[in-house]
CSV table of C-alpha atoms in Angstrom, one decimal:
chain,number,residue,atom,x,y,z
J,1,ILE,CA,-6.1,35.9,-9.3
J,2,SER,CA,-6.1,34.5,-13.0
J,3,SER,CA,-8.9,31.9,-13.8
J,4,THR,CA,-7.3,28.4,-14.5
J,5,LYS,CA,-8.9,25.8,-16.7
J,6,THR,CA,-8.0,22.3,-17.5
J,7,GLU,CA,-9.6,19.1,-19.1
J,8,ILE,CA,-9.5,15.5,-17.7
J,9,ASP,CA,-10.7,12.2,-19.3
J,10,PHE,CA,-11.9,9.7,-16.8
J,11,LYS,CA,-12.8,7.1,-19.4
J,12,GLY,CA,-11.8,3.6,-18.0
J,13,ASN,CA,-10.4,5.3,-14.8
J,14,GLU,CA,-13.3,5.1,-12.4
J,15,LEU,CA,-11.1,4.6,-9.3
J,16,LEU,CA,-9.1,7.9,-10.0
J,17,ILE,CA,-12.2,10.2,-10.3
J,18,HIS,CA,-12.9,11.1,-6.8
J,19,ARG,CA,-9.2,11.6,-6.0
J,20,VAL,CA,-8.2,13.6,-9.1
J,21,LEU,CA,-11.3,15.9,-8.9
J,22,SER,CA,-10.5,16.9,-5.3
J,23,SER,CA,-7.0,17.5,-6.0
J,24,LEU,CA,-7.8,19.7,-9.0
J,25,TYR,CA,-10.4,21.6,-6.6
J,26,ARG,CA,-7.6,22.0,-3.9
J,27,GLY,CA,-5.2,23.1,-6.5
J,28,GLY,CA,-7.2,26.0,-7.3
J,29,TYR,CA,-8.7,25.3,-10.8
J,30,ASP,CA,-11.7,27.4,-11.5
J,31,GLU,CA,-13.3,25.5,-14.6
J,32,VAL,CA,-12.7,21.7,-15.6
J,33,LYS,CA,-14.0,19.9,-18.7
J,34,ILE,CA,-14.5,16.4,-17.7
J,35,MET,CA,-14.9,13.4,-20.2
J,36,PHE,CA,-16.4,10.2,-19.1
J,37,GLU,CA,-17.9,7.2,-20.6
J,38,LYS,CA,-20.0,4.9,-18.3
J,39,PRO,CA,-23.0,6.0,-16.2
J,40,SER,CA,-21.0,4.7,-13.2
J,41,GLU,CA,-18.1,7.2,-13.9
J,42,PHE,CA,-20.7,10.1,-14.1
J,43,GLU,CA,-22.3,9.0,-10.7
J,44,ILE,CA,-19.0,9.3,-9.1
J,45,ILE,CA,-18.3,12.8,-10.7
J,46,GLN,CA,-21.8,14.0,-9.6
J,47,SER,CA,-21.3,12.6,-6.0
J,48,THR,CA,-18.0,14.2,-5.7
J,49,LEU,CA,-19.3,17.6,-6.9
J,50,ASN,CA,-22.3,17.5,-4.3
J,51,GLN,CA,-20.3,16.3,-1.5
J,52,GLU,CA,-17.0,18.1,-1.5
J,53,LEU,CA,-16.6,20.7,-4.1
J,54,ILE,CA,-18.0,23.9,-2.4
J,55,GLY,CA,-18.9,26.6,-4.9
J,56,PHE,CA,-18.6,24.5,-8.0
J,57,GLU,CA,-21.6,23.8,-10.4
J,58,ILE,CA,-22.2,22.1,-13.9
J,59,ILE,CA,-22.5,24.8,-16.4
J,60,GLU,CA,-22.5,22.6,-19.4
J,61,GLU,CA,-23.5,18.8,-19.9
J,62,GLY,CA,-23.3,16.6,-22.9
J,63,LYS,CA,-23.7,12.8,-23.5
J,64,LYS,CA,-20.2,12.1,-22.6
J,65,HIS,CA,-18.8,15.2,-20.9
J,66,ILE,CA,-19.7,18.0,-18.5
J,67,VAL,CA,-18.0,21.3,-17.6
J,68,VAL,CA,-17.9,22.3,-14.0
J,69,LYS,CA,-17.0,25.9,-12.9
J,70,GLN,CA,-16.6,27.9,-9.6
J,71,VAL,CA,-19.6,30.0,-9.3
J,72,THR,CA,-19.0,31.3,-5.8
J,73,ASN,CA,-15.7,33.0,-4.8
J,74,ILE,CA,-13.9,32.5,-1.8
J,75,GLU,CA,-13.7,35.3,0.6
J,76,ARG,CA,-11.0,35.9,3.1
J,77,SER,CA,-13.3,36.1,6.0
J,78,GLU,CA,-15.0,32.9,4.9
J,79,PHE,CA,-11.7,30.9,5.0
J,80,GLN,CA,-11.2,32.0,8.7
J,81,SER,CA,-14.6,30.7,9.6
J,82,MET,CA,-14.3,27.5,7.6
J,83,LEU,CA,-11.1,26.8,9.4
J,84,LYS,CA,-12.4,27.5,12.8
J,85,ARG,CA,-15.3,25.3,11.9
J,86,THR,CA,-13.0,22.5,10.8
J,87,PHE,CA,-11.3,22.6,14.3
J,88,THR,CA,-14.7,22.5,15.9
J,89,PHE,CA,-16.1,19.6,14.2
J,90,LEU,CA,-12.9,17.6,14.7
J,91,LEU,CA,-12.9,18.3,18.4
J,92,ASN,CA,-16.6,17.4,18.6
J,93,THR,CA,-15.9,14.2,16.8
J,94,ALA,CA,-13.1,13.3,19.2
J,95,ASP,CA,-15.5,13.9,22.2
J,96,GLU,CA,-18.4,12.0,20.8
J,97,CYS,CA,-16.1,9.0,19.8
J,98,LEU,CA,-14.8,8.9,23.3
J,99,ASP,CA,-18.4,9.1,24.9
J,100,ALA,CA,-19.7,6.4,22.4
J,101,LEU,CA,-17.0,4.1,23.3
J,102,LYS,CA,-17.6,4.7,27.0
J,103,SER,CA,-21.2,3.8,26.5
J,104,ASN,CA,-20.7,1.1,23.9
J,105,ASN,CA,-23.0,3.1,21.6
J,106,THR,CA,-22.5,1.4,18.1
J,107,ASP,CA,-24.9,3.5,16.5
J,108,THR,CA,-23.1,6.9,17.3
J,109,LEU,CA,-19.9,5.3,16.1
J,110,LYS,CA,-21.5,4.4,12.9
J,111,ASN,CA,-22.8,8.1,12.5
J,112,LEU,CA,-19.3,9.4,13.4
J,113,VAL,CA,-17.9,7.7,10.3
J,114,PHE,CA,-19.8,10.0,8.0
J,115,ARG,CA,-18.7,13.0,9.9
J,116,ASP,CA,-15.5,12.7,8.2
J,117,ILE,CA,-17.2,13.8,4.9
J,118,THR,CA,-18.0,17.1,6.4
J,119,ILE,CA,-14.6,17.5,7.5
J,120,ASN,CA,-13.2,16.6,4.1
J,121,LYS,CA,-15.4,19.1,2.6
J,122,LEU,CA,-14.2,21.9,5.0
J,123,THR,CA,-10.5,21.1,4.6
J,124,ASP,CA,-10.8,21.0,0.9
J,125,TYR,CA,-12.3,24.3,0.7
J,126,CYS,CA,-9.6,25.6,3.1
J,127,ARG,CA,-6.8,24.0,0.9
J,128,ARG,CA,-8.2,25.5,-2.2
J,129,ALA,CA,-8.4,29.0,-0.5
J,130,VAL,CA,-4.5,28.6,0.5
J,131,ASN,CA,-3.6,27.7,-3.1
J,132,LYS,CA,-5.8,30.7,-4.5
J,133,LYS,CA,-3.9,32.9,-2.0
J,134,GLU,CA,-7.0,33.8,0.0
J,135,SER,CA,-5.8,32.7,3.4
J,136,TYR,CA,-4.3,34.7,6.4
J,137,PHE,CA,-1.3,32.4,7.1
J,138,LYS,CA,2.0,34.1,7.3
J,139,HIS,CA,3.7,31.1,5.8
J,140,VAL,CA,1.8,29.3,3.2
J,141,GLY,CA,3.5,26.0,3.2
J,142,PRO,CA,3.0,25.3,7.1
J,143,GLY,CA,-0.5,26.6,6.8
J,144,TYR,CA,-1.3,24.1,4.1
J,145,ALA,CA,0.2,21.4,6.2
J,146,ILE,CA,-2.0,22.2,9.1
J,147,ILE,CA,-5.1,21.9,7.2
J,148,GLU,CA,-3.9,18.7,5.6
J,149,LEU,CA,-3.1,17.1,9.0
J,150,LEU,CA,-6.5,18.1,10.4
J,151,GLU,CA,-8.0,16.1,7.5
J,152,LYS,CA,-5.7,13.2,8.3
J,153,ILE,CA,-6.6,13.2,12.0
J,154,SER,CA,-10.4,13.0,11.0
J,155,ASP,CA,-9.4,10.0,9.0
J,156,GLY,CA,-7.9,8.4,12.1
J,157,TYR,CA,-11.1,9.0,14.2
J,158,ARG,CA,-13.2,7.8,11.3
J,159,ASP,CA,-11.3,4.5,11.0
J,160,LEU,CA,-11.4,4.0,14.6
J,161,CYS,CA,-15.2,4.4,14.9
J,162,LYS,CA,-15.6,2.1,11.8
J,163,TYR,CA,-13.6,-0.7,13.5
J,164,ALA,CA,-15.1,-0.3,16.9
J,165,SER,CA,-18.7,-0.3,15.3
J,166,LYS,CA,-18.1,-3.0,13.0
J,167,ASN,CA,-16.3,-5.3,15.4
J,168,LYS,CA,-18.7,-4.2,18.4
J,169,ILE,CA,-15.7,-3.5,20.5
J,170,ILE,CA,-16.2,-3.1,24.2
J,171,ALA,CA,-13.3,-0.6,25.1
J,172,SER,CA,-11.4,-1.3,28.4
J,173,ARG,CA,-10.9,1.3,30.9
J,174,LEU,CA,-7.3,1.8,29.8
J,175,VAL,CA,-8.3,2.4,26.2
J,176,ILE,CA,-10.8,5.0,27.3
J,177,GLU,CA,-8.2,6.9,29.5
J,178,THR,CA,-5.8,6.8,26.6
J,179,LEU,CA,-8.3,8.2,24.1
J,180,SER,CA,-9.2,10.9,26.7
J,181,GLU,CA,-5.5,12.0,26.8
J,182,ILE,CA,-5.4,11.9,23.1
J,183,ASN,CA,-8.4,14.1,22.7
J,184,SER,CA,-6.7,16.5,25.2
J,185,LEU,CA,-3.7,16.6,23.1
J,186,LEU,CA,-5.9,17.5,20.1
J,187,ARG,CA,-7.5,20.4,22.1
J,188,ASP,CA,-4.1,21.7,22.7
J,189,THR,CA,-3.5,22.2,18.9
J,190,TYR,CA,-6.6,24.4,18.8
J,191,LYS,CA,-5.1,26.5,21.6
J,192,LEU,CA,-1.7,26.6,20.0
J,193,PHE,CA,-3.0,27.6,16.6
J,194,TYR,CA,-5.0,30.5,17.9
J,195,ASN,CA,-2.9,31.6,20.9
J,196,PHE,CA,0.6,30.3,20.4
J,197,SER,CA,3.2,30.1,23.2
J,198,LEU,CA,6.5,28.3,23.7
J,199,ASP,CA,5.4,27.0,27.2
J,200,ASP,CA,2.3,25.5,25.8
J,201,MET,CA,4.3,23.9,23.0
J,202,GLU,CA,6.6,22.3,25.6
J,203,ASN,CA,3.5,20.9,27.3
J,204,PHE,CA,2.1,19.6,24.3
J,205,LEU,CA,5.4,17.6,23.5
J,206,ALA,CA,5.5,16.4,27.2
J,207,LYS,CA,1.9,15.2,26.9
J,208,LYS,CA,2.7,13.3,23.7
J,209,GLU,CA,5.5,11.4,25.3
J,210,LYS,CA,3.1,10.5,28.2
J,211,ILE,CA,0.5,9.2,25.7
J,212,ASP,CA,3.2,7.2,23.9
J,213,ASN,CA,4.0,5.5,27.3
J,214,SER,CA,0.4,4.9,27.9
J,215,ILE,CA,0.1,3.0,24.7
J,216,LYS,CA,3.1,1.0,25.5
J,217,ASN,CA,1.7,0.0,28.8
J,218,LEU,CA,-1.6,-0.8,27.1
J,219,SER,CA,0.1,-3.3,24.9
J,220,ASN,CA,1.1,-5.4,27.9
J,221,ASN,CA,-2.3,-5.0,29.7
J,222,ILE,CA,-5.0,-5.2,27.1
J,223,ARG,CA,-7.6,-7.7,26.3
J,224,LYS,CA,-7.0,-9.6,23.0
J,225,SER,CA,-10.2,-7.9,21.5
J,226,ASN,CA,-8.6,-4.4,22.0
J,227,VAL,CA,-5.3,-5.2,20.6
J,228,GLU,CA,-6.0,-3.6,17.2
J,229,ILE,CA,-7.4,-0.4,18.7
J,230,LEU,CA,-3.7,0.3,19.8
J,231,LEU,CA,-3.0,0.8,16.2
J,232,TYR,CA,-5.7,3.4,15.6
J,233,LEU,CA,-4.8,5.1,18.9
J,234,SER,CA,-1.1,5.3,17.9
J,235,ASN,CA,-2.0,6.6,14.4
J,236,ILE,CA,-4.1,9.4,15.5
J,237,THR,CA,-1.5,10.5,18.2
J,238,ASN,CA,1.2,10.6,15.7
J,239,THR,CA,-0.9,12.5,13.3
J,240,ILE,CA,-1.7,15.1,15.9
J,241,PHE,CA,2.0,15.2,17.0
J,242,TYR,CA,3.1,16.0,13.4
J,243,LEU,CA,1.2,19.4,13.7
J,244,ASN,CA,3.9,20.7,16.0
J,245,GLY,CA,6.3,21.8,13.3
J,246,PRO,CA,3.8,23.7,11.3
J,247,LEU,CA,2.2,25.2,14.5
J,248,ILE,CA,5.6,26.5,15.7
J,249,VAL,CA,6.3,28.2,12.3
J,250,ASN,CA,2.8,29.7,12.1
J,251,GLY,CA,2.8,30.8,15.8
J,252,LEU,CA,6.1,32.6,16.0
């Protein structure tokens, strides 16, 4: 695999720093020269490196620039471990979110918001591995989509936890039951990824339709304070559902 280098100038573009650096990392670049102007820009660069770019270190530092480089290679066996860890973290987040809403535990909900940082880090690593051709997917496109969607599902749980904790939501019984069904749908994706069968995929599609009906029923039987939660539940459900196509291609 050839080493790829690039340069990027972030002077005056503070809002783009995190997104662009993450994209370059996922895209497979091995070395990046980064120009900046303000201390605040450097702080965001440093934070992004520390929190998300596994295997990258600063190898050169000047007053208005740094050079970052991959110092740890991605191993094929590590990719499989990281991807499984992503699934595990996400499933644990879903279960803990449900338990926290059941017990009205605002502190746990707040803590779960930060779990998304770990999942972002893992999925960025996995997407980089795919682009570096160090994955075990039979089809790269669907494989990349699976990782991308896992990250988006994590965002959905993060946003639900953030909203519920900030507004001190007391979830109704119907909300709890629906979220439990959604978490079950998520667990099905893990099974379909590691042990695919057409029968299980058919059950997955039927379960998704049942959840859609539950959310529709909720809209007619929900207390006013819980109405906005329906948007978060629907978003998580739909994002999980979007995995069906990539999972079929990967599994067959």
